[in-house]
mmCIF file of C-alpha atoms in Angstrom:
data_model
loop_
_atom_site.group_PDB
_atom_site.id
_atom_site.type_symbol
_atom_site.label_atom_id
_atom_site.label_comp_id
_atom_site.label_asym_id
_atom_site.label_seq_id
_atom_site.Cartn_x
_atom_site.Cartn_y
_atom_site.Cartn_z
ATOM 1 C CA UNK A 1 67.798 -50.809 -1.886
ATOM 2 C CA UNK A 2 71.260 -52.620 -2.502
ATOM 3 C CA UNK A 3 72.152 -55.912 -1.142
ATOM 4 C CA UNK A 4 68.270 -57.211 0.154
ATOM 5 C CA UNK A 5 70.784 -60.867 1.375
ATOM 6 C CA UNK A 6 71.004 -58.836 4.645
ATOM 7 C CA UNK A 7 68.226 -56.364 4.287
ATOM 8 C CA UNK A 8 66.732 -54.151 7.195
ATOM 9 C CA UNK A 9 64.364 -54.485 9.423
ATOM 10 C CA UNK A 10 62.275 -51.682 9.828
ATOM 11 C CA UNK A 11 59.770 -51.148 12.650
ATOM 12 C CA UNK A 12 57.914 -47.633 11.777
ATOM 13 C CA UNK A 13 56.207 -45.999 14.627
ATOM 14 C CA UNK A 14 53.450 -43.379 14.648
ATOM 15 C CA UNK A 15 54.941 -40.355 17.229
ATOM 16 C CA UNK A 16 53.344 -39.920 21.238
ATOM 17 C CA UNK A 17 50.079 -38.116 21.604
ATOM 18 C CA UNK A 18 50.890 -34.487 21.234
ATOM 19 C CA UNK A 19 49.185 -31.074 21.741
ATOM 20 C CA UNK A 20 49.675 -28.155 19.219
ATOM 21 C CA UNK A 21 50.517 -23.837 20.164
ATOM 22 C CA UNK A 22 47.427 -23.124 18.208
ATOM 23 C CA UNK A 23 43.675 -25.140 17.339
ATOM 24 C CA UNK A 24 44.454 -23.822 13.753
ATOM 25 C CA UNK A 25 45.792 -26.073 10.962
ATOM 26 C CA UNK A 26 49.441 -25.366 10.343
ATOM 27 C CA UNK A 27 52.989 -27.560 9.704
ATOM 28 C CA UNK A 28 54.439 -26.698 13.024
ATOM 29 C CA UNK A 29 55.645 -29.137 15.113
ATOM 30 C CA UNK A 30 53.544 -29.892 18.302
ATOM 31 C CA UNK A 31 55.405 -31.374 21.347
ATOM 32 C CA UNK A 32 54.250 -34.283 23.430
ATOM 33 C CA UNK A 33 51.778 -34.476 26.480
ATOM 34 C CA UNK A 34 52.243 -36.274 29.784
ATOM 35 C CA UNK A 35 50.245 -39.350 28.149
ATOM 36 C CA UNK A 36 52.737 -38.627 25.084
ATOM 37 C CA UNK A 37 55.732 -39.154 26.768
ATOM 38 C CA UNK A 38 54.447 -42.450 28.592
ATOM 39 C CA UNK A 39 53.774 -43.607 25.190
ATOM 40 C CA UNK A 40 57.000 -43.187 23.947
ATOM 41 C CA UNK A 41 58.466 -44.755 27.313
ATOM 42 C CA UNK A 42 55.635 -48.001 26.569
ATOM 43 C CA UNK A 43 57.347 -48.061 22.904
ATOM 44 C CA UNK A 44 61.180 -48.219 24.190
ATOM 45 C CA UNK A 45 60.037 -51.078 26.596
ATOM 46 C CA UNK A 46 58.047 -52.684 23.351
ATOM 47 C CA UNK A 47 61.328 -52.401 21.295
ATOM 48 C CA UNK A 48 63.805 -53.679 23.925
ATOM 49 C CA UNK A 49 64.357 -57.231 22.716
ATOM 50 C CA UNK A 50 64.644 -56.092 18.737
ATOM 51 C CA UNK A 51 67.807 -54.933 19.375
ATOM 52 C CA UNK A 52 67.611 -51.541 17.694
ATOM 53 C CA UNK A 53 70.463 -50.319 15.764
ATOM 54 C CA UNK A 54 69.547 -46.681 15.580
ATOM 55 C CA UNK A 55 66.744 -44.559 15.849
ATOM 56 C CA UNK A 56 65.522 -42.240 12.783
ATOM 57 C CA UNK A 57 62.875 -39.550 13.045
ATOM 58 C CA UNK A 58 60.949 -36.931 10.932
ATOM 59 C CA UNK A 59 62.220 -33.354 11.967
ATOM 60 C CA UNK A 60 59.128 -32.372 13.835
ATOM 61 C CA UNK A 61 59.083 -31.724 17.180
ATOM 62 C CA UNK A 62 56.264 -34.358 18.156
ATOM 63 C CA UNK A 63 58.354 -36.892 16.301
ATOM 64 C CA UNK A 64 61.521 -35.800 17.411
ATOM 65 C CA UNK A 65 60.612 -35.982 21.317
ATOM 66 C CA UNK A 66 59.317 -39.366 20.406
ATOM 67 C CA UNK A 67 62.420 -40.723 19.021
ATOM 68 C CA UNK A 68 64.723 -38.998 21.387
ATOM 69 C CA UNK A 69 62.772 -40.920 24.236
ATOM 70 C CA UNK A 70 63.014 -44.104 22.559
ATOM 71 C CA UNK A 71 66.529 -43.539 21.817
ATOM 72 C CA UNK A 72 67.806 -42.510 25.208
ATOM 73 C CA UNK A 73 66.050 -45.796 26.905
ATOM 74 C CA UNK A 74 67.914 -47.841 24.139
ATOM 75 C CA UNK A 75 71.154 -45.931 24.197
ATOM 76 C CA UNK A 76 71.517 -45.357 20.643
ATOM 77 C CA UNK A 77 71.446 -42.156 18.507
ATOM 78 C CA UNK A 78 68.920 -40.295 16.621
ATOM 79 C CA UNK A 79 69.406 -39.458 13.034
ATOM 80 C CA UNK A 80 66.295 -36.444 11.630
ATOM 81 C CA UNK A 81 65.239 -36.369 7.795
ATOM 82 C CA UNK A 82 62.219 -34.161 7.060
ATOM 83 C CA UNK A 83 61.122 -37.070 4.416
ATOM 84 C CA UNK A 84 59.424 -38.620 7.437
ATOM 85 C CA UNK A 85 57.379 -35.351 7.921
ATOM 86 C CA UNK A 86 53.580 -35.661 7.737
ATOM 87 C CA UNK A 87 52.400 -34.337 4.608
ATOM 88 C CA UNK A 88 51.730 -30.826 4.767
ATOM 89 C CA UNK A 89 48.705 -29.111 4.830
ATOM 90 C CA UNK A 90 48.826 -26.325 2.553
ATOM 91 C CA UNK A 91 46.243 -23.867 1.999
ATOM 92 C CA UNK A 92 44.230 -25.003 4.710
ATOM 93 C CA UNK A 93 47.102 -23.396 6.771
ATOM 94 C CA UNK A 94 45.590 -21.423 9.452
ATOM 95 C CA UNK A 95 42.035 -22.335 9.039
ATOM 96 C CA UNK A 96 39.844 -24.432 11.635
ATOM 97 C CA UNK A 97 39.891 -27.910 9.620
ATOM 98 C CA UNK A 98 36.080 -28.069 9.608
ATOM 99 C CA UNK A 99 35.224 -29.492 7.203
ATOM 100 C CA UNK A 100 38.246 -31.776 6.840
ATOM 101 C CA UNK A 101 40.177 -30.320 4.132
ATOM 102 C CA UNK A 102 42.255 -33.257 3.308
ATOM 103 C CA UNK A 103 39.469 -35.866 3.694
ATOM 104 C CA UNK A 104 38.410 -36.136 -0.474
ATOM 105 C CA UNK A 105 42.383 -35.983 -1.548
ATOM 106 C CA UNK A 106 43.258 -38.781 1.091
ATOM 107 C CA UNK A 107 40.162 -41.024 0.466
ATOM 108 C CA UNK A 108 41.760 -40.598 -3.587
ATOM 109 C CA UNK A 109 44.768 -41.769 -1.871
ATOM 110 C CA UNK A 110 43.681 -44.573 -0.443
ATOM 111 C CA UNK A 111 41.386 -45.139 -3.902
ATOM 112 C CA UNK A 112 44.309 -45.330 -6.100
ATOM 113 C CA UNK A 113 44.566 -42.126 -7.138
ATOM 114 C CA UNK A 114 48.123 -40.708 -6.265
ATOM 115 C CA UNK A 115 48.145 -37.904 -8.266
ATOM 116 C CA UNK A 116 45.496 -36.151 -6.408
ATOM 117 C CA UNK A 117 47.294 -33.297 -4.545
ATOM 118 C CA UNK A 118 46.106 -31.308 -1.345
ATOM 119 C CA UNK A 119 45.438 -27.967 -2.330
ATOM 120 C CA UNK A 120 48.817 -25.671 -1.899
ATOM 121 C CA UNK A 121 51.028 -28.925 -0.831
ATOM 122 C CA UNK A 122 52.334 -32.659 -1.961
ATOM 123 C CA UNK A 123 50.234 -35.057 -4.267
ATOM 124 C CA UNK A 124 50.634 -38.342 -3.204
ATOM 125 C CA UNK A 125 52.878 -39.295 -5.298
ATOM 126 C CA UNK A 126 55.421 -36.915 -4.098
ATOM 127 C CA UNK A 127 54.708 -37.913 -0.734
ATOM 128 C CA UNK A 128 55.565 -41.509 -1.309
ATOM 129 C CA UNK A 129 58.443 -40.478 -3.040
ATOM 130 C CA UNK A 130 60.069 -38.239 -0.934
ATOM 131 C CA UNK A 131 59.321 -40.988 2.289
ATOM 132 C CA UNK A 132 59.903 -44.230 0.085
ATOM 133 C CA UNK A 133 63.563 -42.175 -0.516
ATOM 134 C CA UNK A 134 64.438 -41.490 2.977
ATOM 135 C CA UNK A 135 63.528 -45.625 3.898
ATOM 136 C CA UNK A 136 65.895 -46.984 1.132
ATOM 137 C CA UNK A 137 68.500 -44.569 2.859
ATOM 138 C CA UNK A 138 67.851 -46.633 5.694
ATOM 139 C CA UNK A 139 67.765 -49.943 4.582
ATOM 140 C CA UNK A 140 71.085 -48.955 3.058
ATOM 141 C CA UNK A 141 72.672 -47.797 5.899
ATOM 142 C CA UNK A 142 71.313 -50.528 8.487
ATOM 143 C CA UNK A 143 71.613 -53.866 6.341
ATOM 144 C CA UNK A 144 71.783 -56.947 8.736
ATOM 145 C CA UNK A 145 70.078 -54.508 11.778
ATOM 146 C CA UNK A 146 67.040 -53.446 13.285
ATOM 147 C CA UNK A 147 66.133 -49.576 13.346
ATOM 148 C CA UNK A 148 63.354 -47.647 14.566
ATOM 149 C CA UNK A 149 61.366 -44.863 12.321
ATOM 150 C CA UNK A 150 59.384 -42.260 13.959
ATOM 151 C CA UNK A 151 56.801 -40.279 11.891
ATOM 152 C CA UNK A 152 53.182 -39.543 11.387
ATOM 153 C CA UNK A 153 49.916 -41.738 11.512
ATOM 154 C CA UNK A 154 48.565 -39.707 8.119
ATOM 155 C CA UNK A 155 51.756 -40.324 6.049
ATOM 156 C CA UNK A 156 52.495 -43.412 7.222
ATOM 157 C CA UNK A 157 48.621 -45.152 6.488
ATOM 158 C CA UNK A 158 49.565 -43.842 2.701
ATOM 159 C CA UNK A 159 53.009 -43.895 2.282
ATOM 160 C CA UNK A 160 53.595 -47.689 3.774
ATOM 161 C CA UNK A 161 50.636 -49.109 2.041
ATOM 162 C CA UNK A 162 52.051 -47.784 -1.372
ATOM 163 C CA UNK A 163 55.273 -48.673 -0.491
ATOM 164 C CA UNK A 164 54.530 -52.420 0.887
ATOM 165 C CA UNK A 165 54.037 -54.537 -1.868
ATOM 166 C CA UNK A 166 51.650 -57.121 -0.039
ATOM 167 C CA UNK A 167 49.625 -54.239 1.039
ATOM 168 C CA UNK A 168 46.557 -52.346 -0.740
ATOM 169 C CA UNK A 169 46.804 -48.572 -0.865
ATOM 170 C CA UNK A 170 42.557 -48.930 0.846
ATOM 171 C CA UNK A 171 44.598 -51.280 3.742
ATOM 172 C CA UNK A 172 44.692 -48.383 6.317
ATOM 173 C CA UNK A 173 40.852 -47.010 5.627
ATOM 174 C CA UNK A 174 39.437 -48.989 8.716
ATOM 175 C CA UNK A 175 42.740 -49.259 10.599
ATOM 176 C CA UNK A 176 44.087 -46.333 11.742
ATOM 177 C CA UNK A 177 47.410 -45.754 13.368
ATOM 178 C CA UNK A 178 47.485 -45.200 16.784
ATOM 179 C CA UNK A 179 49.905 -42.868 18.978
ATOM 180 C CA UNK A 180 53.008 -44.843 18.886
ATOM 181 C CA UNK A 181 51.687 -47.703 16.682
ATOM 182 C CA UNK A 182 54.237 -49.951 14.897
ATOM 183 C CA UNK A 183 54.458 -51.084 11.065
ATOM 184 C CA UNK A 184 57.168 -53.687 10.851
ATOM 185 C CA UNK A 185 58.879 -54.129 7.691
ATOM 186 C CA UNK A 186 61.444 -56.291 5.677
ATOM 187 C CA UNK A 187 62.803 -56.042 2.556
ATOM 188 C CA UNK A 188 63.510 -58.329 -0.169
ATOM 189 C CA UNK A 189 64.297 -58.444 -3.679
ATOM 190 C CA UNK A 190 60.982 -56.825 -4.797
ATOM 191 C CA UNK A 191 61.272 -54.437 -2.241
ATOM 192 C CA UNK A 192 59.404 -53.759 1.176
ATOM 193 C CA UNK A 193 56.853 -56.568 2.711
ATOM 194 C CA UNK A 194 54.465 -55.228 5.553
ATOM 195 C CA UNK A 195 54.910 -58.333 8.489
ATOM 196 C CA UNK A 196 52.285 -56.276 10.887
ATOM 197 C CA UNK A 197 50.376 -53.336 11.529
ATOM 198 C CA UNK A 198 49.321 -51.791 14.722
ATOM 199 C CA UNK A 199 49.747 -54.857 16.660
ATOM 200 C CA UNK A 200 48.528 -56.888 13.906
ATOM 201 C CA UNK A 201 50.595 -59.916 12.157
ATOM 202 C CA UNK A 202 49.848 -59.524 8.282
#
């Protein structure tokens, strides 16, 4: 990040609840339910007074919708990076997910391990690279504002606790992110600082 005297603010939301074409595991992109949408609607009303400079999103379609809802209720425009994608799921594509198969590489995540690696897709330390990238794009395009970040509860509970430096990488193992949570952070000259999670003040 360049010139953290007028850094970002960065509120990171988790997308709307959000139903899939098929029950098998894949990378497609899912598109919001009726409860999904409201969500989104309750998140526009929750971001109203921050003064939102922008809204950016991951390029799936759950996150997408999300951000698109957000941003017409705000009046601003959308920008889509796929470095806010939810990490992929590899050779578990099309298989039933039972048993979890990203439950031993994310609980090495959160460990301390980042160079544990899904099977077929992104170890976590490409993961926080590839999203720790797209948020200093951010930071240096919104210095002085607010913005808005839509992604995905799973990359966001690793990427953001890596990337927070006040934060433990184990911070997210009894919190998770909700549909259309919030993580709001700042940065300064060390980099990002998590000021909440989920509703919480950190």
């Amino acid at each position: 990040m360049t010139d953290l005297q007028c850094a970002a603010r960065v509120f990171v939301a988790r997308h709307g609840e959000a139903v899939y074409e098929s029950e098998l595991l894949s990378d497609a992109g899912g598109w919001l339910t009726t409860l999904g949408r409201e969500q989104a609607r309750l998140l526009a009303e929750a971001m109203a007074n921050e003064r939102i400079a922008r809204v950016w999103t991951s390029d799936m379609a759950r996150a997408v919708q999300t951000g698109e809802i957000v941003a017409g209720a705000l009046g601003v425009d959308v920008v889509v990076r796929k470095g806010l994608r939810e990490f992929g799921v590899g050779d578990a594509a099309g298989t039933d997910g039972v048993p979890d198969p990203f439950a031993a590489t994310f609980a090495s995540w959160l460990a301390g391990d980042l160079a544990a690696r899904i099977p077929g897709a992104e170890s976590g330390e490409e993961v926080v690279e590839r999203y720790g990238a797209v948020l200093e794009e951010i930071a240096d395009a919104h210095r002085g504002e607010s913005v808005l970040v839509v992604s995905h509860g799973g990359v966001m509970c690793m990427a953001l606790s890596a990337l927070a430096r006040n934060l433990a990488l184990s911070h997210s193992r009894d919190l998770p992110m909700p549909n259309c949570g919030v993580v709001a952070l700042e940065g300064d000259d060390d980099g990002w600082v998590a000021r909440s999670w989920a509703g919480t003040t950190l």
